[in-house]
PDB file of N, CA and C in Angstrom:
ATOM      1  N   MET A   1     -44.719  25.316  24.262  1.00 74.00           N
ATOM      2  CA  MET A   1     -43.825  26.001  23.358  1.00 74.00           C
ATOM      3  C   MET A   1     -44.669  26.968  22.516  1.00 74.00           C
ATOM      4  N   GLN A   2     -44.194  28.169  22.377  1.00 86.00           N
ATOM      5  CA  GLN A   2     -44.930  29.185  21.649  1.00 86.00           C
ATOM      6  C   GLN A   2     -44.652  29.070  20.151  1.00 86.00           C
ATOM      7  N   PRO A   3     -45.548  29.587  19.332  1.00 83.00           N
ATOM      8  CA  PRO A   3     -45.384  29.481  17.880  1.00 83.00           C
ATOM      9  C   PRO A   3     -44.082  30.118  17.379  1.00 83.00           C
ATOM     10  N   GLN A   4     -43.651  31.201  18.043  1.00 87.00           N
ATOM     11  CA  GLN A   4     -42.392  31.820  17.615  1.00 87.00           C
ATOM     12  C   GLN A   4     -41.207  30.891  17.883  1.00 87.00           C
ATOM     13  N   GLU A   5     -41.246  30.181  18.983  1.00 87.00           N
ATOM     14  CA  GLU A   5     -40.165  29.248  19.323  1.00 87.00           C
ATOM     15  C   GLU A   5     -40.139  28.075  18.343  1.00 87.00           C
ATOM     16  N   VAL A   6     -41.302  27.584  17.979  1.00 86.00           N
ATOM     17  CA  VAL A   6     -41.390  26.490  17.019  1.00 86.00           C
ATOM     18  C   VAL A   6     -40.861  26.954  15.665  1.00 86.00           C
ATOM     19  N   PHE A   7     -41.233  28.153  15.245  1.00 87.00           N
ATOM     20  CA  PHE A   7     -40.754  28.700  13.979  1.00 87.00           C
ATOM     21  C   PHE A   7     -39.237  28.877  14.010  1.00 87.00           C
ATOM     22  N   ALA A   8     -38.713  29.394  15.112  1.00 88.00           N
ATOM     23  CA  ALA A   8     -37.270  29.602  15.238  1.00 88.00           C
ATOM     24  C   ALA A   8     -36.541  28.259  15.212  1.00 88.00           C
ATOM     25  N   LEU A   9     -37.084  27.271  15.889  1.00 89.00           N
ATOM     26  CA  LEU A   9     -36.478  25.941  15.899  1.00 89.00           C
ATOM     27  C   LEU A   9     -36.488  25.330  14.496  1.00 89.00           C
ATOM     28  N   ALA A  10     -37.592  25.471  13.786  1.00 89.00           N
ATOM     29  CA  ALA A  10     -37.684  24.956  12.417  1.00 89.00           C
ATOM     30  C   ALA A  10     -36.702  25.682  11.516  1.00 89.00           C
ATOM     31  N   LEU A  11     -36.551  26.978  11.710  1.00 89.00           N
ATOM     32  CA  LEU A  11     -35.613  27.765  10.924  1.00 89.00           C
ATOM     33  C   LEU A  11     -34.167  27.320  11.180  1.00 89.00           C
ATOM     34  N   VAL A  12     -33.856  27.029  12.442  1.00 89.00           N
ATOM     35  CA  VAL A  12     -32.505  26.554  12.794  1.00 89.00           C
ATOM     36  C   VAL A  12     -32.254  25.190  12.150  1.00 89.00           C
ATOM     37  N   ILE A  13     -33.241  24.319  12.180  1.00 91.00           N
ATOM     38  CA  ILE A  13     -33.078  22.985  11.592  1.00 91.00           C
ATOM     39  C   ILE A  13     -32.886  23.092  10.086  1.00 91.00           C
ATOM     40  N   VAL A  14     -33.686  23.899   9.416  1.00 89.00           N
ATOM     41  CA  VAL A  14     -33.563  24.071   7.967  1.00 89.00           C
ATOM     42  C   VAL A  14     -32.211  24.701   7.630  1.00 89.00           C
ATOM     43  N   GLY A  15     -31.810  25.708   8.379  1.00 88.00           N
ATOM     44  CA  GLY A  15     -30.528  26.365   8.132  1.00 88.00           C
ATOM     45  C   GLY A  15     -29.357  25.409   8.329  1.00 88.00           C
ATOM     46  N   ALA A  16     -29.384  24.609   9.399  1.00 88.00           N
ATOM     47  CA  ALA A  16     -28.318  23.643   9.648  1.00 88.00           C
ATOM     48  C   ALA A  16     -28.262  22.597   8.537  1.00 88.00           C
ATOM     49  N   THR A  17     -29.432  22.194   8.051  1.00 89.00           N
ATOM     50  CA  THR A  17     -29.487  21.213   6.970  1.00 89.00           C
ATOM     51  C   THR A  17     -28.901  21.801   5.685  1.00 89.00           C
ATOM     52  N   LEU A  18     -29.278  23.040   5.372  1.00 89.00           N
ATOM     53  CA  LEU A  18     -28.773  23.671   4.156  1.00 89.00           C
ATOM     54  C   LEU A  18     -27.272  23.919   4.218  1.00 89.00           C
ATOM     55  N   LEU A  19     -26.751  24.235   5.389  1.00 87.00           N
ATOM     56  CA  LEU A  19     -25.318  24.456   5.531  1.00 87.00           C
ATOM     57  C   LEU A  19     -24.547  23.140   5.664  1.00 87.00           C
ATOM     58  N   GLY A  20     -25.137  22.162   6.306  1.00 88.00           N
ATOM     59  CA  GLY A  20     -24.444  20.898   6.559  1.00 88.00           C
ATOM     60  C   GLY A  20     -24.427  19.948   5.382  1.00 88.00           C
ATOM     61  N   LEU A  21     -25.446  20.014   4.536  1.00 90.00           N
ATOM     62  CA  LEU A  21     -25.534  19.088   3.416  1.00 90.00           C
ATOM     63  C   LEU A  21     -24.340  19.195   2.462  1.00 90.00           C
ATOM     64  N   PRO A  22     -23.910  20.381   2.045  1.00 89.00           N
ATOM     65  CA  PRO A  22     -22.721  20.450   1.180  1.00 89.00           C
ATOM     66  C   PRO A  22     -21.455  19.921   1.868  1.00 89.00           C
ATOM     67  N   LEU A  23     -21.341  20.159   3.151  1.00 88.00           N
ATOM     68  CA  LEU A  23     -20.171  19.647   3.876  1.00 88.00           C
ATOM     69  C   LEU A  23     -20.166  18.128   3.917  1.00 88.00           C
ATOM     70  N   VAL A  24     -21.325  17.552   4.139  1.00 88.00           N
ATOM     71  CA  VAL A  24     -21.428  16.089   4.175  1.00 88.00           C
ATOM     72  C   VAL A  24     -21.148  15.506   2.791  1.00 88.00           C
ATOM     73  N   ARG A  25     -21.644  16.162   1.740  1.00 90.00           N
ATOM     74  CA  ARG A  25     -21.369  15.689   0.378  1.00 90.00           C
ATOM     75  C   ARG A  25     -19.879  15.761   0.052  1.00 90.00           C
ATOM     76  N   ALA A  26     -19.234  16.863   0.448  1.00 90.00           N
ATOM     77  CA  ALA A  26     -17.798  17.006   0.200  1.00 90.00           C
ATOM     78  C   ALA A  26     -17.012  15.928   0.937  1.00 90.00           C
ATOM     79  N   LEU A  27     -17.394  15.649   2.155  1.00 88.00           N
ATOM     80  CA  LEU A  27     -16.737  14.589   2.925  1.00 88.00           C
ATOM     81  C   LEU A  27     -16.961  13.228   2.278  1.00 88.00           C
ATOM     82  N   ALA A  28     -18.157  12.978   1.809  1.00 88.00           N
ATOM     83  CA  ALA A  28     -18.455  11.701   1.150  1.00 88.00           C
ATOM     84  C   ALA A  28     -17.659  11.552  -0.143  1.00 88.00           C
ATOM     85  N   ASP A  29     -17.521  12.644  -0.899  1.00 86.00           N
ATOM     86  CA  ASP A  29     -16.725  12.591  -2.132  1.00 86.00           C
ATOM     87  C   ASP A  29     -15.258  12.314  -1.825  1.00 86.00           C
ATOM     88  N   ARG A  30     -14.770  12.859  -0.748  1.00 85.00           N
ATOM     89  CA  ARG A  30     -13.369  12.651  -0.374  1.00 85.00           C
ATOM     90  C   ARG A  30     -13.125  11.205   0.072  1.00 85.00           C
ATOM     91  N   ILE A  31     -14.088  10.621   0.740  1.00 87.00           N
ATOM     92  CA  ILE A  31     -13.942   9.253   1.247  1.00 87.00           C
ATOM     93  C   ILE A  31     -14.125   8.226   0.131  1.00 87.00           C
ATOM     94  N   ARG A  32     -15.019   8.508  -0.799  1.00 83.00           N
ATOM     95  CA  ARG A  32     -15.353   7.572  -1.872  1.00 83.00           C
ATOM     96  C   ARG A  32     -14.122   7.265  -2.723  1.00 83.00           C
ATOM     97  N   PRO A  33     -13.874   5.983  -3.017  1.00 77.00           N
ATOM     98  CA  PRO A  33     -12.722   5.653  -3.866  1.00 77.00           C
ATOM     99  C   PRO A  33     -12.905   6.199  -5.269  1.00 77.00           C
ATOM    100  N   ARG A  34     -11.811   6.668  -5.832  1.00 77.00           N
ATOM    101  CA  ARG A  34     -11.870   7.243  -7.176  1.00 77.00           C
ATOM    102  C   ARG A  34     -11.533   6.182  -8.214  1.00 77.00           C
ATOM    103  N   ALA A  35     -12.162   6.278  -9.355  1.00 76.00           N
ATOM    104  CA  ALA A  35     -11.884   5.340 -10.445  1.00 76.00           C
ATOM    105  C   ALA A  35     -10.583   5.763 -11.130  1.00 76.00           C
ATOM    106  N   LEU A  36      -9.754   4.789 -11.449  1.00 72.00           N
ATOM    107  CA  LEU A  36      -8.503   5.061 -12.149  1.00 72.00           C
ATOM    108  C   LEU A  36      -8.742   4.986 -13.649  1.00 72.00           C
ATOM    109  N   ASP A  37      -8.127   5.889 -14.379  1.00 82.00           N
ATOM    110  CA  ASP A  37      -8.263   5.793 -15.828  1.00 82.00           C
ATOM    111  C   ASP A  37      -7.401   4.637 -16.342  1.00 82.00           C
ATOM    112  N   ALA A  38      -7.651   4.216 -17.557  1.00 81.00           N
ATOM    113  CA  ALA A  38      -6.996   3.019 -18.109  1.00 81.00           C
ATOM    114  C   ALA A  38      -5.487   3.192 -18.203  1.00 81.00           C
ATOM    115  N   GLY A  39      -5.009   4.377 -18.572  1.00 84.00           N
ATOM    116  CA  GLY A  39      -3.570   4.608 -18.697  1.00 84.00           C
ATOM    117  C   GLY A  39      -2.851   4.467 -17.370  1.00 84.00           C
ATOM    118  N   LEU A  40      -3.432   5.036 -16.335  1.00 86.00           N
ATOM    119  CA  LEU A  40      -2.832   4.941 -15.001  1.00 86.00           C
ATOM    120  C   LEU A  40      -2.858   3.502 -14.503  1.00 86.00           C
ATOM    121  N   ARG A  41      -3.952   2.806 -14.772  1.00 86.00           N
ATOM    122  CA  ARG A  41      -4.061   1.404 -14.353  1.00 86.00           C
ATOM    123  C   ARG A  41      -2.987   0.545 -15.037  1.00 86.00           C
ATOM    124  N   GLU A  42      -2.766   0.777 -16.335  1.00 91.00           N
ATOM    125  CA  GLU A  42      -1.745   0.014 -17.064  1.00 91.00           C
ATOM    126  C   GLU A  42      -0.351   0.330 -16.540  1.00 91.00           C
ATOM    127  N   GLU A  43      -0.099   1.611 -16.231  1.00 92.00           N
ATOM    128  CA  GLU A  43       1.208   2.000 -15.704  1.00 92.00           C
ATOM    129  C   GLU A  43       1.461   1.350 -14.342  1.00 92.00           C
ATOM    130  N   LEU A  44       0.450   1.331 -13.499  1.00 92.00           N
ATOM    131  CA  LEU A  44       0.587   0.683 -12.193  1.00 92.00           C
ATOM    132  C   LEU A  44       0.836  -0.815 -12.346  1.00 92.00           C
ATOM    133  N   GLN A  45       0.147  -1.445 -13.289  1.00 94.00           N
ATOM    134  CA  GLN A  45       0.329  -2.872 -13.525  1.00 94.00           C
ATOM    135  C   GLN A  45       1.747  -3.151 -14.015  1.00 94.00           C
ATOM    136  N   ALA A  46       2.272  -2.304 -14.911  1.00 96.00           N
ATOM    137  CA  ALA A  46       3.640  -2.487 -15.412  1.00 96.00           C
ATOM    138  C   ALA A  46       4.655  -2.313 -14.290  1.00 96.00           C
ATOM    139  N   LEU A  47       4.452  -1.307 -13.444  1.00 97.00           N
ATOM    140  CA  LEU A  47       5.354  -1.106 -12.307  1.00 97.00           C
ATOM    141  C   LEU A  47       5.310  -2.294 -11.349  1.00 97.00           C
ATOM    142  N   ARG A  48       4.123  -2.835 -11.142  1.00 97.00           N
ATOM    143  CA  ARG A  48       3.973  -3.997 -10.254  1.00 97.00           C
ATOM    144  C   ARG A  48       4.728  -5.197 -10.816  1.00 97.00           C
ATOM    145  N   GLU A  49       4.587  -5.422 -12.125  1.00 97.00           N
ATOM    146  CA  GLU A  49       5.273  -6.554 -12.754  1.00 97.00           C
ATOM    147  C   GLU A  49       6.784  -6.382 -12.693  1.00 97.00           C
ATOM    148  N   ASP A  50       7.270  -5.139 -12.911  1.00 97.00           N
ATOM    149  CA  ASP A  50       8.714  -4.874 -12.808  1.00 97.00           C
ATOM    150  C   ASP A  50       9.217  -5.140 -11.391  1.00 97.00           C
ATOM    151  N   LEU A  51       8.451  -4.692 -10.430  1.00 97.00           N
ATOM    152  CA  LEU A  51       8.838  -4.883  -9.030  1.00 97.00           C
ATOM    153  C   LEU A  51       8.872  -6.363  -8.663  1.00 97.00           C
ATOM    154  N   LEU A  52       7.889  -7.121  -9.124  1.00 97.00           N
ATOM    155  CA  LEU A  52       7.870  -8.559  -8.846  1.00 97.00           C
ATOM    156  C   LEU A  52       9.050  -9.267  -9.521  1.00 97.00           C
ATOM    157  N   ALA A  53       9.387  -8.856 -10.742  1.00 98.00           N
ATOM    158  CA  ALA A  53      10.524  -9.462 -11.437  1.00 98.00           C
ATOM    159  C   ALA A  53      11.827  -9.167 -10.696  1.00 98.00           C
ATOM    160  N   GLU A  54      11.985  -7.929 -10.229  1.00 98.00           N
ATOM    161  CA  GLU A  54      13.182  -7.584  -9.466  1.00 98.00           C
ATOM    162  C   GLU A  54      13.247  -8.354  -8.149  1.00 98.00           C
ATOM    163  N   LEU A  55      12.110  -8.530  -7.515  1.00 97.00           N
ATOM    164  CA  LEU A  55      12.065  -9.287  -6.263  1.00 97.00           C
ATOM    165  C   LEU A  55      12.461 -10.740  -6.497  1.00 97.00           C
ATOM    166  N   GLN A  56      11.962 -11.348  -7.569  1.00 98.00           N
ATOM    167  CA  GLN A  56      12.336 -12.729  -7.879  1.00 98.00           C
ATOM    168  C   GLN A  56      13.827 -12.843  -8.182  1.00 98.00           C
ATOM    169  N   GLN A  57      14.382 -11.877  -8.920  1.00 98.00           N
ATOM    170  CA  GLN A  57      15.812 -11.876  -9.221  1.00 98.00           C
ATOM    171  C   GLN A  57      16.628 -11.747  -7.940  1.00 98.00           C
ATOM    172  N   THR A  58      16.199 -10.881  -7.041  1.00 97.00           N
ATOM    173  CA  THR A  58      16.907 -10.704  -5.768  1.00 97.00           C
ATOM    174  C   THR A  58      16.852 -11.984  -4.942  1.00 97.00           C
ATOM    175  N   ARG A  59      15.724 -12.658  -4.951  1.00 97.00           N
ATOM    176  CA  ARG A  59      15.621 -13.923  -4.213  1.00 97.00           C
ATOM    177  C   ARG A  59      16.562 -14.978  -4.795  1.00 97.00           C
ATOM    178  N   ARG A  60      16.644 -15.039  -6.133  1.00 97.00           N
ATOM    179  CA  ARG A  60      17.576 -15.988  -6.770  1.00 97.00           C
ATOM    180  C   ARG A  60      19.016 -15.681  -6.377  1.00 97.00           C
ATOM    181  N   GLU A  61      19.374 -14.396  -6.457  1.00 97.00           N
ATOM    182  CA  GLU A  61      20.738 -14.004  -6.115  1.00 97.00           C
ATOM    183  C   GLU A  61      21.042 -14.285  -4.645  1.00 97.00           C
ATOM    184  N   LEU A  62      20.081 -14.067  -3.786  1.00 97.00           N
ATOM    185  CA  LEU A  62      20.267 -14.350  -2.362  1.00 97.00           C
ATOM    186  C   LEU A  62      20.449 -15.851  -2.132  1.00 97.00           C
ATOM    187  N   GLY A  63      19.697 -16.672  -2.857  1.00 97.00           N
ATOM    188  CA  GLY A  63      19.857 -18.125  -2.752  1.00 97.00           C
ATOM    189  C   GLY A  63      21.237 -18.563  -3.213  1.00 97.00           C
ATOM    190  N   GLU A  64      21.717 -17.980  -4.324  1.00 97.00           N
ATOM    191  CA  GLU A  64      23.064 -18.307  -4.808  1.00 97.00           C
ATOM    192  C   GLU A  64      24.122 -17.876  -3.796  1.00 97.00           C
ATOM    193  N   LEU A  65      23.946 -16.713  -3.218  1.00 97.00           N
ATOM    194  CA  LEU A  65      24.884 -16.226  -2.213  1.00 97.00           C
ATOM    195  C   LEU A  65      24.908 -17.145  -0.992  1.00 97.00           C
ATOM    196  N   HIS A  66      23.735 -17.621  -0.600  1.00 97.00           N
ATOM    197  CA  HIS A  66      23.644 -18.552   0.525  1.00 97.00           C
ATOM    198  C   HIS A  66      24.420 -19.848   0.221  1.00 97.00           C
ATOM    199  N   GLU A  67      24.265 -20.341  -1.005  1.00 97.00           N
ATOM    200  CA  GLU A  67      25.008 -21.550  -1.391  1.00 97.00           C
ATOM    201  C   GLU A  67      26.510 -21.308  -1.361  1.00 97.00           C
ATOM    202  N   ARG A  68      26.943 -20.147  -1.817  1.00 96.00           N
ATOM    203  CA  ARG A  68      28.378 -19.836  -1.812  1.00 96.00           C
ATOM    204  C   ARG A  68      28.924 -19.739  -0.397  1.00 96.00           C
ATOM    205  N   VAL A  69      28.165 -19.128   0.491  1.00 96.00           N
ATOM    206  CA  VAL A  69      28.599 -19.025   1.892  1.00 96.00           C
ATOM    207  C   VAL A  69      28.691 -20.417   2.511  1.00 96.00           C
ATOM    208  N   ASP A  70      27.698 -21.259   2.262  1.00 95.00           N
ATOM    209  CA  ASP A  70      27.743 -22.632   2.768  1.00 95.00           C
ATOM    210  C   ASP A  70      28.973 -23.373   2.244  1.00 95.00           C
ATOM    211  N   PHE A  71      29.256 -23.236   0.949  1.00 96.00           N
ATOM    212  CA  PHE A  71      30.415 -23.898   0.349  1.00 96.00           C
ATOM    213  C   PHE A  71      31.708 -23.396   0.993  1.00 96.00           C
ATOM    214  N   THR A  72      31.791 -22.077   1.167  1.00 95.00           N
ATOM    215  CA  THR A  72      32.991 -21.492   1.776  1.00 95.00           C
ATOM    216  C   THR A  72      33.159 -21.972   3.207  1.00 95.00           C
ATOM    217  N   GLU A  73      32.075 -22.046   3.953  1.00 94.00           N
ATOM    218  CA  GLU A  73      32.151 -22.535   5.333  1.00 94.00           C
ATOM    219  C   GLU A  73      32.621 -23.983   5.369  1.00 94.00           C
ATOM    220  N   ARG A  74      32.118 -24.807   4.450  1.00 94.00           N
ATOM    221  CA  ARG A  74      32.545 -26.213   4.419  1.00 94.00           C
ATOM    222  C   ARG A  74      34.031 -26.311   4.085  1.00 94.00           C
ATOM    223  N   LEU A  75      34.510 -25.492   3.146  1.00 93.00           N
ATOM    224  CA  LEU A  75      35.931 -25.500   2.803  1.00 93.00           C
ATOM    225  C   LEU A  75      36.787 -25.080   3.991  1.00 93.00           C
ATOM    226  N   LEU A  76      36.350 -24.060   4.709  1.00 92.00           N
ATOM    227  CA  LEU A  76      37.121 -23.603   5.862  1.00 92.00           C
ATOM    228  C   LEU A  76      37.167 -24.667   6.957  1.00 92.00           C
ATOM    229  N   VAL A  77      36.044 -25.322   7.199  1.00 91.00           N
ATOM    230  CA  VAL A  77      36.013 -26.384   8.210  1.00 91.00           C
ATOM    231  C   VAL A  77      36.910 -27.527   7.783  1.00 91.00           C
ATOM    232  N   LYS A  78      36.840 -27.892   6.520  1.00 88.00           N
ATOM    233  CA  LYS A  78      37.662 -28.972   5.993  1.00 88.00           C
ATOM    234  C   LYS A  78      39.153 -28.635   6.112  1.00 88.00           C
ATOM    235  N   LYS A  79      39.510 -27.377   5.823  1.00 84.00           N
ATOM    236  CA  LYS A  79      40.892 -26.933   5.884  1.00 84.00           C
ATOM    237  C   LYS A  79      41.416 -26.957   7.324  1.00 84.00           C
ATOM    238  N   THR A  80      40.583 -26.547   8.271  1.00 85.00           N
ATOM    239  CA  THR A  80      41.014 -26.543   9.679  1.00 85.00           C
ATOM    240  C   THR A  80      41.105 -27.962  10.229  1.00 85.00           C
ATOM    241  N   GLU A  81      40.288 -28.877   9.733  1.00 85.00           N
ATOM    242  CA  GLU A  81      40.346 -30.262  10.201  1.00 85.00           C
ATOM    243  C   GLU A  81      41.591 -30.956   9.680  1.00 85.00           C
ATOM    244  N   GLN A  82      42.103 -30.542   8.536  1.00 83.00           N
ATOM    245  CA  GLN A  82      43.295 -31.165   7.961  1.00 83.00           C
ATOM    246  C   GLN A  82      44.555 -30.757   8.712  1.00 83.00           C
ATOM    247  N   ARG A  83      44.551 -29.703   9.430  1.00 72.00           N
ATOM    248  CA  ARG A  83      45.737 -29.254  10.159  1.00 72.00           C
ATOM    249  C   ARG A  83      45.975 -30.013  11.390  1.00 72.00           C
TER     250      ARG A  83
END
């Protein structure tokens, strides 16, 4: 390999490094998880608690509805057996 080829190869490597390094840093910044500020964290926690409370209420209501359907089914069966 001639000295000019070695110099050109070194120049290409240095140039690729100088151009590629900012791109790699930008990609790393995009991938890295961001820290949430305290206000946003509190708002997310409040929304989570509201959602969990609504879910528990819905489960209770669904359980009550299930009991009512069971009761209604028993009444209907009882009524048909009496005929």
